[in-house]
């Protein structure tokens, strides 16, 4: 999976999350981790620990919020995770 495909996966997760919860306040990171774990496992070649992925999602979110590059969040997350999974 390349960066563009992974960014698309993050966009898919966002759309599915929005469909499930709308704009209601919700702890998004655990939900995203459950959604993404089975889809990311083939990239890493091993099962993904959902709690570790939740922590990674929170870490990349905090990092991205401080970024001034203007890169859309799905692209930023994709780049971050591809570096992390290699």
Short mmCIF file of C-alpha atoms in Angstrom, two decimals:
data_model
loop_
_atom_site.label_atom_id
_atom_site.label_comp_id
_atom_site.label_asym_id
_atom_site.label_seq_id
_atom_site.Cartn_x
_atom_site.Cartn_y
_atom_site.Cartn_z
CA UNK A 1 0.00 0.00 0.00
CA UNK A 2 1.39 3.36 -0.97
CA UNK A 3 0.83 6.76 0.61
CA UNK A 4 -2.09 7.63 -1.66
CA UNK A 5 -3.85 4.34 -0.93
CA UNK A 6 -3.32 4.72 2.80
CA UNK A 7 -4.62 8.30 2.73
CA UNK A 8 -7.71 6.97 0.92
CA UNK A 9 -8.12 4.39 3.71
CA UNK A 10 -8.04 7.19 6.28
CA UNK A 11 -10.67 9.07 4.25
CA UNK A 12 -12.80 5.91 4.14
CA UNK A 13 -12.47 5.57 7.92
CA UNK A 14 -13.52 9.19 8.35
CA UNK A 15 -16.57 8.69 6.16
CA UNK A 16 -17.55 5.50 8.01
CA UNK A 17 -17.05 7.20 11.36
CA UNK A 18 -19.14 10.18 10.30
CA UNK A 19 -21.88 7.83 9.06
CA UNK A 20 -21.87 5.99 12.38
CA UNK A 21 -21.66 8.99 14.70
CA UNK A 22 -22.37 12.14 12.72
CA UNK A 23 -20.94 15.22 14.34
CA UNK A 24 -21.63 14.00 17.88
CA UNK A 25 -18.78 14.20 20.35
CA UNK A 26 -17.17 10.79 20.33
CA UNK A 27 -13.80 9.33 21.28
CA UNK A 28 -12.77 8.74 17.70
CA UNK A 29 -9.33 7.13 18.16
CA UNK A 30 -10.47 3.72 19.51
CA UNK A 31 -13.16 3.49 16.83
CA UNK A 32 -10.67 4.33 14.07
CA UNK A 33 -8.22 1.78 15.50
CA UNK A 34 -10.86 -0.98 15.39
CA UNK A 35 -11.74 0.00 11.82
CA UNK A 36 -8.16 0.32 10.61
CA UNK A 37 -6.42 -2.58 12.37
CA UNK A 38 -7.57 -5.36 10.02
CA UNK A 39 -6.90 -3.15 7.02
CA UNK A 40 -3.38 -2.19 8.14
CA UNK A 41 -2.30 -5.71 9.14
CA UNK A 42 -1.42 -6.72 5.54
CA UNK A 43 0.95 -3.74 5.29
CA UNK A 44 2.82 -4.63 8.44
CA UNK A 45 2.68 -8.37 7.84
CA UNK A 46 1.42 -8.99 11.36
CA UNK A 47 -1.69 -8.39 13.45
CA UNK A 48 -2.14 -4.82 14.66
CA UNK A 49 -2.59 -4.21 18.37
CA UNK A 50 -5.68 -2.01 18.61
CA UNK A 51 -4.62 -0.28 21.82
CA UNK A 52 -1.21 0.55 20.35
CA UNK A 53 -2.86 1.80 17.18
CA UNK A 54 -5.18 3.97 19.27
CA UNK A 55 -2.15 5.51 20.96
CA UNK A 56 -0.47 6.03 17.57
CA UNK A 57 -3.59 7.74 16.23
CA UNK A 58 -3.62 10.10 19.17
CA UNK A 59 0.10 10.79 18.73
CA UNK A 60 -0.15 11.55 15.01
CA UNK A 61 -3.22 13.70 15.64
CA UNK A 62 -1.35 15.81 18.20
CA UNK A 63 1.66 16.08 15.89
CA UNK A 64 -0.45 16.97 12.85
CA UNK A 65 -2.34 19.69 14.74
CA UNK A 66 0.99 21.45 15.30
CA UNK A 67 2.09 21.07 11.69
CA UNK A 68 2.14 24.14 9.49
CA UNK A 69 2.68 22.40 6.13
CA UNK A 70 -0.99 22.56 5.19
CA UNK A 71 -0.95 18.88 4.26
CA UNK A 72 -4.47 17.46 4.62
CA UNK A 73 -4.74 15.23 7.68
CA UNK A 74 -5.31 11.95 5.74
CA UNK A 75 -2.11 12.56 3.77
CA UNK A 76 -0.18 13.54 6.89
CA UNK A 77 -1.41 10.43 8.73
CA UNK A 78 -0.56 8.21 5.76
CA UNK A 79 2.98 9.52 5.59
CA UNK A 80 3.41 9.16 9.37
CA UNK A 81 2.09 5.59 9.45
CA UNK A 82 4.10 4.43 6.44
CA UNK A 83 7.26 5.59 8.21
CA UNK A 84 6.07 3.89 11.41
CA UNK A 85 5.11 0.57 9.78
CA UNK A 86 8.39 0.13 7.89
#
